PDB file of C-alpha atoms in Angstrom:
ATOM      1  CA  MET A   1      -5.276   2.365 -33.278  1.00  0.00           C
ATOM      2  CA  ASP A   2      -6.780   6.054 -32.449  1.00  0.00           C
ATOM      3  CA  HIS A   3      -5.934   7.192 -28.868  1.00  0.00           C
ATOM      4  CA  SER A   4      -7.657  10.703 -29.586  1.00  0.00           C
ATOM      5  CA  GLY A   5     -11.188  11.558 -28.381  1.00  0.00           C
ATOM      6  CA  HIS A   6     -12.494  11.972 -24.773  1.00  0.00           C
ATOM      7  CA  GLY A   7     -12.036   8.930 -22.836  1.00  0.00           C
ATOM      8  CA  MET A   8      -9.780   7.587 -25.476  1.00  0.00           C
ATOM      9  CA  ASP A   9     -13.067   6.413 -27.161  1.00  0.00           C
ATOM     10  CA  GLY A  10     -11.307   5.401 -30.476  1.00  0.00           C
ATOM     11  CA  MET A  11      -9.380   2.529 -28.861  1.00  0.00           C
ATOM     12  CA  ASN A  12     -12.929   1.566 -26.983  1.00  0.00           C
ATOM     13  CA  MET A  13     -15.624   1.359 -29.594  1.00  0.00           C
ATOM     14  CA  ASP A  14     -14.979  -2.134 -30.608  1.00  0.00           C
ATOM     15  CA  LEU A  15     -14.796  -3.399 -27.254  1.00  0.00           C
ATOM     16  CA  PRO A  16     -17.058  -6.513 -26.702  1.00  0.00           C
ATOM     17  CA  PRO A  17     -19.070  -6.577 -23.616  1.00  0.00           C
ATOM     18  CA  PHE A  18     -17.236  -7.423 -20.580  1.00  0.00           C
ATOM     19  CA  THR A  19     -16.710 -10.664 -19.222  1.00  0.00           C
ATOM     20  CA  LEU A  20     -13.766 -11.809 -16.528  1.00  0.00           C
ATOM     21  CA  GLY A  21     -12.241 -13.827 -19.110  1.00  0.00           C
ATOM     22  CA  ARG A  22     -11.887 -10.846 -21.562  1.00  0.00           C
ATOM     23  CA  GLY A  23     -10.466  -8.710 -18.705  1.00  0.00           C
ATOM     24  CA  LEU A  24      -7.898 -10.973 -17.555  1.00  0.00           C
ATOM     25  CA  GLU A  25      -6.493 -11.317 -21.379  1.00  0.00           C
ATOM     26  CA  PHE A  26      -2.886 -10.405 -21.327  1.00  0.00           C
ATOM     27  CA  GLY A  27      -2.147  -6.942 -22.553  1.00  0.00           C
ATOM     28  CA  GLY A  28      -2.530  -3.791 -21.076  1.00  0.00           C
ATOM     29  CA  ASP A  29      -0.008  -1.373 -20.536  1.00  0.00           C
ATOM     30  CA  PRO A  30       3.763  -1.644 -21.350  1.00  0.00           C
ATOM     31  CA  VAL A  31       4.968   0.970 -18.864  1.00  0.00           C
ATOM     32  CA  PHE A  32       3.658  -1.107 -15.845  1.00  0.00           C
ATOM     33  CA  LEU A  33       4.825  -4.477 -17.766  1.00  0.00           C
ATOM     34  CA  ILE A  34       8.367  -3.299 -17.443  1.00  0.00           C
ATOM     35  CA  GLY A  35       8.022  -1.553 -13.878  1.00  0.00           C
ATOM     36  CA  CYS A  36       6.576  -4.880 -12.587  1.00  0.00           C
ATOM     37  CA  LEU A  37       9.244  -7.147 -14.230  1.00  0.00           C
ATOM     38  CA  LEU A  38      11.968  -4.763 -12.844  1.00  0.00           C
ATOM     39  CA  GLY A  39      10.230  -4.838  -9.304  1.00  0.00           C
ATOM     40  CA  LEU A  40      10.318  -8.893  -9.506  1.00  0.00           C
ATOM     41  CA  GLY A  41      13.866  -8.680 -10.643  1.00  0.00           C
ATOM     42  CA  LEU A  42      15.276  -6.385  -8.458  1.00  0.00           C
ATOM     43  CA  TYR A  43      13.754  -7.833  -5.383  1.00  0.00           C
ATOM     44  CA  GLY A  44      15.061 -11.489  -6.510  1.00  0.00           C
ATOM     45  CA  TRP A  45      18.215 -10.006  -7.099  1.00  0.00           C
ATOM     46  CA  ALA A  46      18.553  -8.492  -3.497  1.00  0.00           C
ATOM     47  CA  VAL A  47      17.183 -11.873  -1.954  1.00  0.00           C
ATOM     48  CA  ILE A  48      19.535 -14.002  -3.596  1.00  0.00           C
ATOM     49  CA  ARG A  49      22.513 -11.585  -2.800  1.00  0.00           C
ATOM     50  CA  LEU A  50      21.610 -12.291   1.154  1.00  0.00           C
ATOM     51  CA  ARG A  51      21.301 -16.067   0.652  1.00  0.00           C
ATOM     52  CA  ARG A  52      24.720 -15.972  -0.882  1.00  0.00           C
ATOM     53  CA  ARG A  53      26.290 -14.025   2.193  1.00  0.00           C
ATOM     54  CA  GLY A  54      24.714 -16.646   4.283  1.00  0.00           C
ATOM     55  CA  ASP A  55      21.954 -14.374   5.668  1.00  0.00           C
ATOM     56  CA  ALA A  56      18.311 -15.312   5.935  1.00  0.00           C
ATOM     57  CA  TRP A  57      15.304 -13.476   4.440  1.00  0.00           C
ATOM     58  CA  PRO A  58      11.792 -14.401   5.468  1.00  0.00           C
ATOM     59  CA  VAL A  59      10.079 -16.308   2.771  1.00  0.00           C
ATOM     60  CA  GLY A  60       6.733 -14.576   3.996  1.00  0.00           C
ATOM     61  CA  ARG A  61       7.869 -11.216   3.016  1.00  0.00           C
ATOM     62  CA  THR A  62       9.183 -12.671  -0.526  1.00  0.00           C
ATOM     63  CA  VAL A  63       5.819 -13.982  -1.051  1.00  0.00           C
ATOM     64  CA  ALA A  64       3.751 -10.682   0.163  1.00  0.00           C
ATOM     65  CA  TRP A  65       6.140  -8.646  -2.395  1.00  0.00           C
ATOM     66  CA  ALA A  66       5.456 -11.304  -5.299  1.00  0.00           C
ATOM     67  CA  LEU A  67       1.806 -11.165  -4.471  1.00  0.00           C
ATOM     68  CA  GLY A  68       1.721  -7.121  -4.685  1.00  0.00           C
ATOM     69  CA  VAL A  69       3.551  -7.033  -8.114  1.00  0.00           C
ATOM     70  CA  VAL A  70       1.232  -9.442  -9.244  1.00  0.00           C
ATOM     71  CA  SER A  71      -1.833  -7.738  -8.289  1.00  0.00           C
ATOM     72  CA  VAL A  72      -0.771  -4.572  -9.978  1.00  0.00           C
ATOM     73  CA  ALA A  73      -0.124  -6.649 -13.171  1.00  0.00           C
ATOM     74  CA  LEU A  74      -3.470  -7.935 -13.036  1.00  0.00           C
ATOM     75  CA  VAL A  75      -5.192  -4.447 -13.161  1.00  0.00           C
ATOM     76  CA  MET A  76      -2.683  -2.796 -15.300  1.00  0.00           C
ATOM     77  CA  CYS A  77      -1.355  -5.502 -17.737  1.00  0.00           C
ATOM     78  CA  THR A  78      -4.494  -7.167 -18.772  1.00  0.00           C
ATOM     79  CA  GLY A  79      -7.681  -6.361 -20.833  1.00  0.00           C
ATOM     80  CA  LEU A  80      -8.679  -4.817 -17.516  1.00  0.00           C
ATOM     81  CA  ASN A  81      -6.913  -1.777 -18.359  1.00  0.00           C
ATOM     82  CA  ASP A  82      -8.435  -1.309 -21.707  1.00  0.00           C
ATOM     83  CA  TYR A  83     -12.082  -1.804 -20.020  1.00  0.00           C
ATOM     84  CA  GLY A  84     -11.115   0.580 -17.391  1.00  0.00           C
ATOM     85  CA  MET A  85     -11.016   3.213 -19.928  1.00  0.00           C
ATOM     86  CA  ALA A  86     -14.660   2.623 -20.816  1.00  0.00           C
ATOM     87  CA  MET A  87     -16.303   1.266 -17.982  1.00  0.00           C
ATOM     88  CA  PHE A  88     -16.665   3.105 -14.555  1.00  0.00           C
ATOM     89  CA  SER A  89     -16.918   0.020 -12.632  1.00  0.00           C
ATOM     90  CA  VAL A  90     -13.785  -1.541 -13.956  1.00  0.00           C
ATOM     91  CA  HIS A  91     -11.866   1.533 -13.697  1.00  0.00           C
ATOM     92  CA  MET A  92     -12.773   1.565  -9.925  1.00  0.00           C
ATOM     93  CA  VAL A  93     -11.669  -2.007  -9.402  1.00  0.00           C
ATOM     94  CA  GLN A  94      -8.375  -0.788 -11.038  1.00  0.00           C
ATOM     95  CA  HIS A  95      -8.113   2.141  -8.904  1.00  0.00           C
ATOM     96  CA  MET A  96      -9.082   0.134  -5.377  1.00  0.00           C
ATOM     97  CA  ILE A  97      -6.587  -2.750  -6.052  1.00  0.00           C
ATOM     98  CA  ILE A  98      -3.515  -0.426  -7.086  1.00  0.00           C
ATOM     99  CA  SER A  99      -4.261   1.859  -4.237  1.00  0.00           C
ATOM    100  CA  MET A 100      -5.455  -0.221  -1.224  1.00  0.00           C
ATOM    101  CA  LEU A 101      -4.352  -3.673  -1.681  1.00  0.00           C
ATOM    102  CA  SER A 102      -1.192  -3.500  -3.842  1.00  0.00           C
ATOM    103  CA  PRO A 103       0.712  -1.027  -1.484  1.00  0.00           C
ATOM    104  CA  ILE A 104       0.049  -3.310   1.701  1.00  0.00           C
ATOM    105  CA  LEU A 105       1.079  -6.699   0.120  1.00  0.00           C
ATOM    106  CA  LEU A 106       4.391  -4.608  -1.127  1.00  0.00           C
ATOM    107  CA  LEU A 107       4.941  -3.023   2.222  1.00  0.00           C
ATOM    108  CA  LEU A 108       4.693  -6.061   3.987  1.00  0.00           C
ATOM    109  CA  GLY A 109       7.542  -7.485   1.264  1.00  0.00           C
ATOM    110  CA  ALA A 110       9.669  -5.119   3.516  1.00  0.00           C
ATOM    111  CA  PRO A 111      11.638  -3.407   0.227  1.00  0.00           C
ATOM    112  CA  VAL A 112      13.324  -0.546   1.994  1.00  0.00           C
ATOM    113  CA  THR A 113      14.705  -3.241   4.698  1.00  0.00           C
ATOM    114  CA  LEU A 114      15.846  -5.637   1.858  1.00  0.00           C
ATOM    115  CA  ALA A 115      17.699  -2.775   0.046  1.00  0.00           C
ATOM    116  CA  LEU A 116      19.437  -1.404   3.083  1.00  0.00           C
ATOM    117  CA  ARG A 117      21.062  -4.958   3.838  1.00  0.00           C
ATOM    118  CA  ALA A 118      21.665  -5.977   0.177  1.00  0.00           C
ATOM    119  CA  LEU A 119      22.993  -2.867  -1.208  1.00  0.00           C
ATOM    120  CA  PRO A 120      26.876  -2.650  -0.446  1.00  0.00           C
ATOM    121  CA  ALA A 121      28.163   0.145   1.703  1.00  0.00           C
ATOM    122  CA  ALA A 122      30.259   2.724  -0.586  1.00  0.00           C
ATOM    123  CA  GLY A 123      33.196   3.216   1.600  1.00  0.00           C
ATOM    124  CA  ARG A 124      34.228   6.008   3.702  1.00  0.00           C
ATOM    125  CA  GLY A 125      33.676   9.717   2.398  1.00  0.00           C
ATOM    126  CA  ARG A 126      31.777   8.220  -0.646  1.00  0.00           C
ATOM    127  CA  LYS A 127      28.050   8.011  -1.478  1.00  0.00           C
ATOM    128  CA  GLY A 128      26.615   4.997  -3.288  1.00  0.00           C
ATOM    129  CA  PRO A 129      23.113   3.894  -3.495  1.00  0.00           C
ATOM    130  CA  ARG A 130      22.895   2.624  -0.031  1.00  0.00           C
ATOM    131  CA  GLU A 131      24.172   6.070   1.502  1.00  0.00           C
ATOM    132  CA  LEU A 132      21.460   8.047  -1.084  1.00  0.00           C
ATOM    133  CA  LEU A 133      18.477   5.839   0.582  1.00  0.00           C
ATOM    134  CA  VAL A 134      19.454   6.586   3.997  1.00  0.00           C
ATOM    135  CA  ALA A 135      19.852  10.051   3.316  1.00  0.00           C
ATOM    136  CA  LEU A 136      16.450   9.833   1.936  1.00  0.00           C
ATOM    137  CA  LEU A 137      14.860   8.131   4.650  1.00  0.00           C
ATOM    138  CA  HIS A 138      16.229  10.965   7.065  1.00  0.00           C
ATOM    139  CA  SER A 139      15.230  13.774   4.896  1.00  0.00           C
ATOM    140  CA  ARG A 140      12.643  16.553   5.586  1.00  0.00           C
ATOM    141  CA  TYR A 141      11.057  15.594   2.534  1.00  0.00           C
ATOM    142  CA  MET A 142      10.340  12.050   3.639  1.00  0.00           C
ATOM    143  CA  ARG A 143       9.247  13.266   7.033  1.00  0.00           C
ATOM    144  CA  ILE A 144       6.694  15.434   5.706  1.00  0.00           C
ATOM    145  CA  ILE A 145       4.970  13.108   2.949  1.00  0.00           C
ATOM    146  CA  THR A 146       4.596  10.251   5.475  1.00  0.00           C
ATOM    147  CA  HIS A 147       3.238  12.249   8.128  1.00  0.00           C
ATOM    148  CA  PRO A 148      -0.239  11.640   8.856  1.00  0.00           C
ATOM    149  CA  ALA A 149      -1.210  15.134   8.475  1.00  0.00           C
ATOM    150  CA  PHE A 150      -0.198  15.052   4.611  1.00  0.00           C
ATOM    151  CA  THR A 151      -1.093  11.388   4.237  1.00  0.00           C
ATOM    152  CA  ILE A 152      -4.703  11.146   5.152  1.00  0.00           C
ATOM    153  CA  PRO A 153      -5.915  14.358   3.437  1.00  0.00           C
ATOM    154  CA  LEU A 154      -4.033  13.454   0.163  1.00  0.00           C
ATOM    155  CA  PHE A 155      -5.729   9.970   0.342  1.00  0.00           C
ATOM    156  CA  ILE A 156      -8.904  11.508   0.689  1.00  0.00           C
ATOM    157  CA  ALA A 157      -8.445  14.484  -2.242  1.00  0.00           C
ATOM    158  CA  SER A 158      -7.168  11.302  -4.262  1.00  0.00           C
ATOM    159  CA  LEU A 159     -11.082  10.476  -4.272  1.00  0.00           C
ATOM    160  CA  TYR A 160     -12.959  13.592  -4.000  1.00  0.00           C
ATOM    161  CA  ALA A 161     -10.962  16.222  -5.847  1.00  0.00           C
ATOM    162  CA  LEU A 162     -10.036  13.873  -8.737  1.00  0.00           C
ATOM    163  CA  TYR A 163     -13.305  12.401  -9.359  1.00  0.00           C
ATOM    164  CA  PHE A 164     -15.589  15.468  -8.712  1.00  0.00           C
ATOM    165  CA  SER A 165     -13.582  17.918 -10.509  1.00  0.00           C
ATOM    166  CA  PRO A 166     -12.824  18.044 -14.360  1.00  0.00           C
ATOM    167  CA  LEU A 167      -8.862  16.841 -13.709  1.00  0.00           C
ATOM    168  CA  PHE A 168     -10.365  13.331 -13.968  1.00  0.00           C
ATOM    169  CA  ASP A 169     -11.745  13.762 -17.205  1.00  0.00           C
ATOM    170  CA  PHE A 170      -8.571  15.685 -18.432  1.00  0.00           C
ATOM    171  CA  LEU A 171      -6.346  12.887 -17.422  1.00  0.00           C
ATOM    172  CA  MET A 172      -8.383  10.089 -19.138  1.00  0.00           C
ATOM    173  CA  GLU A 173      -7.878  11.871 -22.318  1.00  0.00           C
ATOM    174  CA  SER A 174      -4.634  10.440 -22.950  1.00  0.00           C
ATOM    175  CA  ARG A 175      -2.712   7.345 -22.335  1.00  0.00           C
ATOM    176  CA  ALA A 176      -0.105   9.074 -20.409  1.00  0.00           C
ATOM    177  CA  GLY A 177      -2.654  10.827 -18.190  1.00  0.00           C
ATOM    178  CA  HIS A 178      -4.235   7.477 -17.551  1.00  0.00           C
ATOM    179  CA  ILE A 179      -0.648   5.945 -16.466  1.00  0.00           C
ATOM    180  CA  GLY A 180       0.224   8.885 -14.569  1.00  0.00           C
ATOM    181  CA  MET A 181      -2.954   8.794 -12.557  1.00  0.00           C
ATOM    182  CA  MET A 182      -2.469   5.069 -11.750  1.00  0.00           C
ATOM    183  CA  VAL A 183       1.057   5.546 -10.737  1.00  0.00           C
ATOM    184  CA  HIS A 184      -0.216   8.451  -8.418  1.00  0.00           C
ATOM    185  CA  PHE A 185      -2.801   5.961  -6.841  1.00  0.00           C
ATOM    186  CA  LEU A 186      -0.049   3.675  -6.280  1.00  0.00           C
ATOM    187  CA  ALA A 187       2.283   6.193  -4.525  1.00  0.00           C
ATOM    188  CA  VAL A 188      -0.517   7.531  -2.509  1.00  0.00           C
ATOM    189  CA  GLY A 189      -1.329   4.275  -0.848  1.00  0.00           C
ATOM    190  CA  LEU A 190       2.507   3.454  -0.516  1.00  0.00           C
ATOM    191  CA  VAL A 191       2.896   6.732   1.516  1.00  0.00           C
ATOM    192  CA  PHE A 192      -0.497   6.063   3.417  1.00  0.00           C
ATOM    193  CA  PHE A 193       0.368   2.477   4.361  1.00  0.00           C
ATOM    194  CA  TRP A 194       3.823   2.757   5.023  1.00  0.00           C
ATOM    195  CA  PRO A 195       3.706   4.206   8.511  1.00  0.00           C
ATOM    196  CA  ILE A 196       0.551   2.221   9.448  1.00  0.00           C
ATOM    197  CA  MET A 197       2.310  -1.135   8.411  1.00  0.00           C
ATOM    198  CA  GLY A 198       5.725  -0.212  10.219  1.00  0.00           C
ATOM    199  CA  VAL A 199       7.649  -3.153   8.500  1.00  0.00           C
ATOM    200  CA  ASP A 200      10.339  -0.894   7.073  1.00  0.00           C
ATOM    201  CA  PRO A 201      12.328   1.893   8.648  1.00  0.00           C
ATOM    202  CA  GLY A 202      10.813   5.426   8.054  1.00  0.00           C
ATOM    203  CA  PRO A 203      10.353   8.775   9.786  1.00  0.00           C
ATOM    204  CA  HIS A 204       7.237   8.237  11.600  1.00  0.00           C
ATOM    205  CA  ARG A 205       7.173   5.122  13.859  1.00  0.00           C
ATOM    206  CA  PRO A 206       3.594   5.475  15.886  1.00  0.00           C
ATOM    207  CA  GLY A 207       2.799   2.822  18.580  1.00  0.00           C
ATOM    208  CA  TYR A 208       0.070   0.293  17.315  1.00  0.00           C
ATOM    209  CA  VAL A 209      -3.041   2.215  18.809  1.00  0.00           C
ATOM    210  CA  MET A 210      -2.077   4.964  16.857  1.00  0.00           C
ATOM    211  CA  ARG A 211      -1.535   3.101  13.587  1.00  0.00           C
ATOM    212  CA  MET A 212      -5.209   1.704  13.906  1.00  0.00           C
ATOM    213  CA  LEU A 213      -6.341   5.436  14.506  1.00  0.00           C
ATOM    214  CA  GLU A 214      -4.387   6.602  10.963  1.00  0.00           C
ATOM    215  CA  LEU A 215      -6.262   3.611   9.416  1.00  0.00           C
ATOM    216  CA  PHE A 216      -9.758   4.257  10.118  1.00  0.00           C
ATOM    217  CA  ALA A 217      -9.297   8.120   9.655  1.00  0.00           C
ATOM    218  CA  GLY A 218      -8.939   7.287   6.298  1.00  0.00           C
ATOM    219  CA  MET A 219     -11.440   4.657   5.549  1.00  0.00           C
ATOM    220  CA  PRO A 220     -14.917   5.977   6.347  1.00  0.00           C
ATOM    221  CA  PHE A 221     -14.120   8.740   3.481  1.00  0.00           C
ATOM    222  CA  HIS A 222     -13.920   5.763   0.982  1.00  0.00           C
ATOM    223  CA  ALA A 223     -17.105   4.479   2.061  1.00  0.00           C
ATOM    224  CA  PHE A 224     -18.787   8.071   1.659  1.00  0.00           C
ATOM    225  CA  PHE A 225     -17.386   8.077  -1.758  1.00  0.00           C
ATOM    226  CA  GLY A 226     -18.712   4.919  -2.860  1.00  0.00           C
ATOM    227  CA  ILE A 227     -22.304   5.965  -1.355  1.00  0.00           C
ATOM    228  CA  ALA A 228     -22.275   9.261  -3.086  1.00  0.00           C
ATOM    229  CA  LEU A 229     -21.798   7.435  -6.318  1.00  0.00           C
ATOM    230  CA  MET A 230     -24.073   4.724  -5.787  1.00  0.00           C
ATOM    231  CA  MET A 231     -26.984   7.355  -4.777  1.00  0.00           C
ATOM    232  CA  ALA A 232     -26.544   9.601  -7.641  1.00  0.00           C
ATOM    233  CA  SER A 233     -29.504  10.063 -10.181  1.00  0.00           C
ATOM    234  CA  GLU A 234     -27.286  11.208 -12.794  1.00  0.00           C
ATOM    235  CA  PRO A 235     -23.730  10.093 -13.962  1.00  0.00           C
ATOM    236  CA  MET A 236     -21.011  12.289 -12.176  1.00  0.00           C
ATOM    237  CA  VAL A 237     -17.916  11.733 -14.230  1.00  0.00           C
ATOM    238  CA  HIS A 238     -18.099  13.051 -17.906  1.00  0.00           C
ATOM    239  CA  THR A 239     -15.503  10.351 -19.363  1.00  0.00           C
ATOM    240  CA  PHE A 240     -17.899   7.341 -18.519  1.00  0.00           C
ATOM    241  CA  LEU A 241     -20.894   9.326 -19.694  1.00  0.00           C
ATOM    242  CA  ASN A 242     -21.576   7.559 -23.232  1.00  0.00           C
ATOM    243  CA  PRO A 243     -19.903   4.025 -22.799  1.00  0.00           C
ATOM    244  CA  PRO A 244     -19.090   2.239 -26.278  1.00  0.00           C
ATOM    245  CA  ALA A 245     -22.725   0.766 -27.618  1.00  0.00           C
ATOM    246  CA  SER A 246     -20.655  -2.384 -28.052  1.00  0.00           C
ATOM    247  CA  LEU A 247     -20.339  -2.974 -24.255  1.00  0.00           C
ATOM    248  CA  GLY A 248     -24.279  -2.854 -23.860  1.00  0.00           C
ATOM    249  CA  ILE A 249     -24.328  -1.096 -20.679  1.00  0.00           C
ATOM    250  CA  ASP A 250     -26.055   1.847 -18.774  1.00  0.00           C
ATOM    251  CA  ALA A 251     -23.939   4.615 -17.678  1.00  0.00           C
ATOM    252  CA  LEU A 252     -25.876   5.265 -14.403  1.00  0.00           C
ATOM    253  CA  SER A 253     -26.035   1.595 -13.599  1.00  0.00           C
ATOM    254  CA  ASP A 254     -22.187   1.253 -14.232  1.00  0.00           C
ATOM    255  CA  GLN A 255     -21.573   3.964 -11.977  1.00  0.00           C
ATOM    256  CA  SER A 256     -23.547   2.679  -9.392  1.00  0.00           C
ATOM    257  CA  ALA A 257     -21.769  -0.600  -9.775  1.00  0.00           C
ATOM    258  CA  ALA A 258     -18.636   1.366  -9.387  1.00  0.00           C
ATOM    259  CA  GLY A 259     -19.752   3.159  -6.024  1.00  0.00           C
ATOM    260  CA  GLY A 260     -20.486  -0.421  -4.633  1.00  0.00           C
ATOM    261  CA  ILE A 261     -17.180  -1.457  -5.667  1.00  0.00           C
ATOM    262  CA  ALA A 262     -15.186   1.557  -3.836  1.00  0.00           C
ATOM    263  CA  TRP A 263     -17.802   1.114  -0.676  1.00  0.00           C
ATOM    264  CA  ALA A 264     -16.923  -2.558  -0.412  1.00  0.00           C
ATOM    265  CA  PHE A 265     -13.188  -2.285  -1.008  1.00  0.00           C
ATOM    266  CA  SER A 266     -12.897   0.392   1.904  1.00  0.00           C
ATOM    267  CA  GLU A 267     -13.438  -2.817   4.451  1.00  0.00           C
ATOM    268  CA  ILE A 268     -10.734  -5.213   2.689  1.00  0.00           C
ATOM    269  CA  PRO A 269      -7.713  -3.121   3.692  1.00  0.00           C
ATOM    270  CA  SER A 270      -9.037  -2.640   6.900  1.00  0.00           C
ATOM    271  CA  VAL A 271      -9.203  -6.160   7.698  1.00  0.00           C
ATOM    272  CA  VAL A 272      -5.994  -7.120   6.221  1.00  0.00           C
ATOM    273  CA  VAL A 273      -4.187  -4.179   7.771  1.00  0.00           C
ATOM    274  CA  LEU A 274      -5.506  -4.914  11.046  1.00  0.00           C
ATOM    275  CA  ILE A 275      -4.666  -8.541  11.088  1.00  0.00           C
ATOM    276  CA  ALA A 276      -0.837  -7.605  10.126  1.00  0.00           C
ATOM    277  CA  LEU A 277      -0.839  -5.271  13.069  1.00  0.00           C
ATOM    278  CA  VAL A 278      -2.375  -7.434  15.854  1.00  0.00           C
ATOM    279  CA  PHE A 279       0.218 -10.091  14.388  1.00  0.00           C
ATOM    280  CA  GLN A 280       3.078  -7.614  14.671  1.00  0.00           C
ATOM    281  CA  TRP A 281       1.975  -6.446  18.036  1.00  0.00           C
ATOM    282  CA  TYR A 282       1.729  -9.917  19.199  1.00  0.00           C
ATOM    283  CA  LYS A 283       5.285 -10.488  17.867  1.00  0.00           C
ATOM    284  CA  SER A 284       6.747  -7.431  19.476  1.00  0.00           C
ATOM    285  CA  GLU A 285       5.255  -8.294  22.811  1.00  0.00           C
ATOM    286  CA  GLU A 286       6.923 -11.819  22.762  1.00  0.00           C
ATOM    287  CA  ARG A 287      10.198 -10.363  21.557  1.00  0.00           C
ATOM    288  CA  GLN A 288       9.993  -8.014  24.831  1.00  0.00           C
ATOM    289  CA  SER A 289       9.083 -11.047  26.824  1.00  0.00           C
ATOM    290  CA  GLN A 290      12.274 -13.038  25.463  1.00  0.00           C
ATOM    291  CA  ARG A 291      14.357 -10.391  26.015  1.00  0.00           C
ATOM    292  CA  ALA A 292      13.139 -10.220  29.740  1.00  0.00           C
ATOM    293  CA  ASP A 293      13.645 -13.776  30.295  1.00  0.00           C
ATOM    294  CA  ARG A 294      16.944 -13.608  28.958  1.00  0.00           C
ATOM    295  CA  ALA A 295      18.128 -10.727  31.082  1.00  0.00           C
ATOM    296  CA  ALA A 296      16.591 -12.797  34.220  1.00  0.00           C
ATOM    297  CA  GLU A 297      19.034 -15.831  33.280  1.00  0.00           C
ATOM    298  CA  ARG A 298      21.869 -13.530  32.966  1.00  0.00           C
ATOM    299  CA  ASN A 299      21.378 -12.092  36.121  1.00  0.00           C
ATOM    300  CA  GLY A 300      20.704 -15.424  37.869  1.00  0.00           C
ATOM    301  CA  ASP A 301      17.079 -14.297  38.878  1.00  0.00           C
ATOM    302  CA  LYS A 302      19.184 -11.291  40.753  1.00  0.00           C
ATOM    303  CA  ASP A 303      15.703  -9.161  40.901  1.00  0.00           C
ATOM    304  CA  LEU A 304      14.076 -12.188  42.493  1.00  0.00           C
ATOM    305  CA  ALA A 305      16.713 -12.638  45.017  1.00  0.00           C
ATOM    306  CA  ASP A 306      16.751  -8.824  45.977  1.00  0.00           C
ATOM    307  CA  TYR A 307      13.158  -8.971  46.399  1.00  0.00           C
ATOM    308  CA  ASN A 308      13.438 -12.130  48.649  1.00  0.00           C
ATOM    309  CA  ALA A 309      16.372 -10.461  50.586  1.00  0.00           C
ATOM    310  CA  TYR A 310      14.296  -7.165  51.083  1.00  0.00           C
ATOM    311  CA  LEU A 311      11.243  -9.166  52.442  1.00  0.00           C
ATOM    312  CA  ALA A 312      13.587 -10.984  54.658  1.00  0.00           C
ATOM    313  CA  SER A 313      15.027  -7.838  56.199  1.00  0.00           C
ATOM    314  CA  LEU A 314      11.396  -6.441  56.683  1.00  0.00           C
ATOM    315  CA  ASN A 315      10.607  -9.780  58.679  1.00  0.00           C
ATOM    316  CA  ALA A 316      14.030  -9.239  60.817  1.00  0.00           C
ATOM    317  CA  ARG A 317      13.045  -5.901  61.616  1.00  0.00           C
ATOM    318  CA  GLY A 318       9.580  -6.585  62.435  1.00  0.00           C
ATOM    319  CA  GLN A 319      10.761  -9.342  65.190  1.00  0.00           C
TER     320      GLN A 319
END
């Protein structure tokens, strides 16, 4: 199989016209397949370790993590990965899922919290995986890469600076470049949504209103990017300029479809994250209310008794 040529045309020459069935056939990239299997295996090991110790771990988090890994496998370990090398629209589906849906699901799985609970402490004076993870979480490097001043521009640049420069064409010339780009999309999504989701511990823990503002600061740029592709009167990305004849598609209409996907997808994470944030906010308020109730029970409603005594004293003084 010839992997040379722009956009790996050698591999794409004989692709039959795209259908969902062909797109979802098992195949795609072994690097991501190994990564997905490792992700499921390590998470499962950590959950089992907690259960054996007698500690609970929410089923919802395990389901969210599994769905996140499956969503990555769906776009990288199937025929979508091959079609994504030749069709802008399919590539955009890959990009949107791996950068905006997969990270949210993975973060809802709280992998950092799970790792901190499952990894054994190394003992006094020694440094094991748990200690290294804690050191990384508290490092200046982590404070920088999860700060909104870094994550929001990076999130935006991953669209405009990549697609509207020669960098995208350069990366798409090789399988390694394509894999590297997809890993980058996933990583950018993770650092962007990590402080916003607020499930795992991290250097930045903004309040709920601030998180919503951070979320909405990035999303309009996705919509504008999609509109720019849809409105263009000529193909804007050289990689997809000459799609294989066997696909039977027109480069400009395929680009327009890619723009529509980018535009529509900018709304999906907003809705998912907003639902998650509102739920977290509700649970947080509920916990605070329960803490206040428990405190009142411990004090035997002392605050209320003090207040009544204060009213009684005012009444006595007035007589």
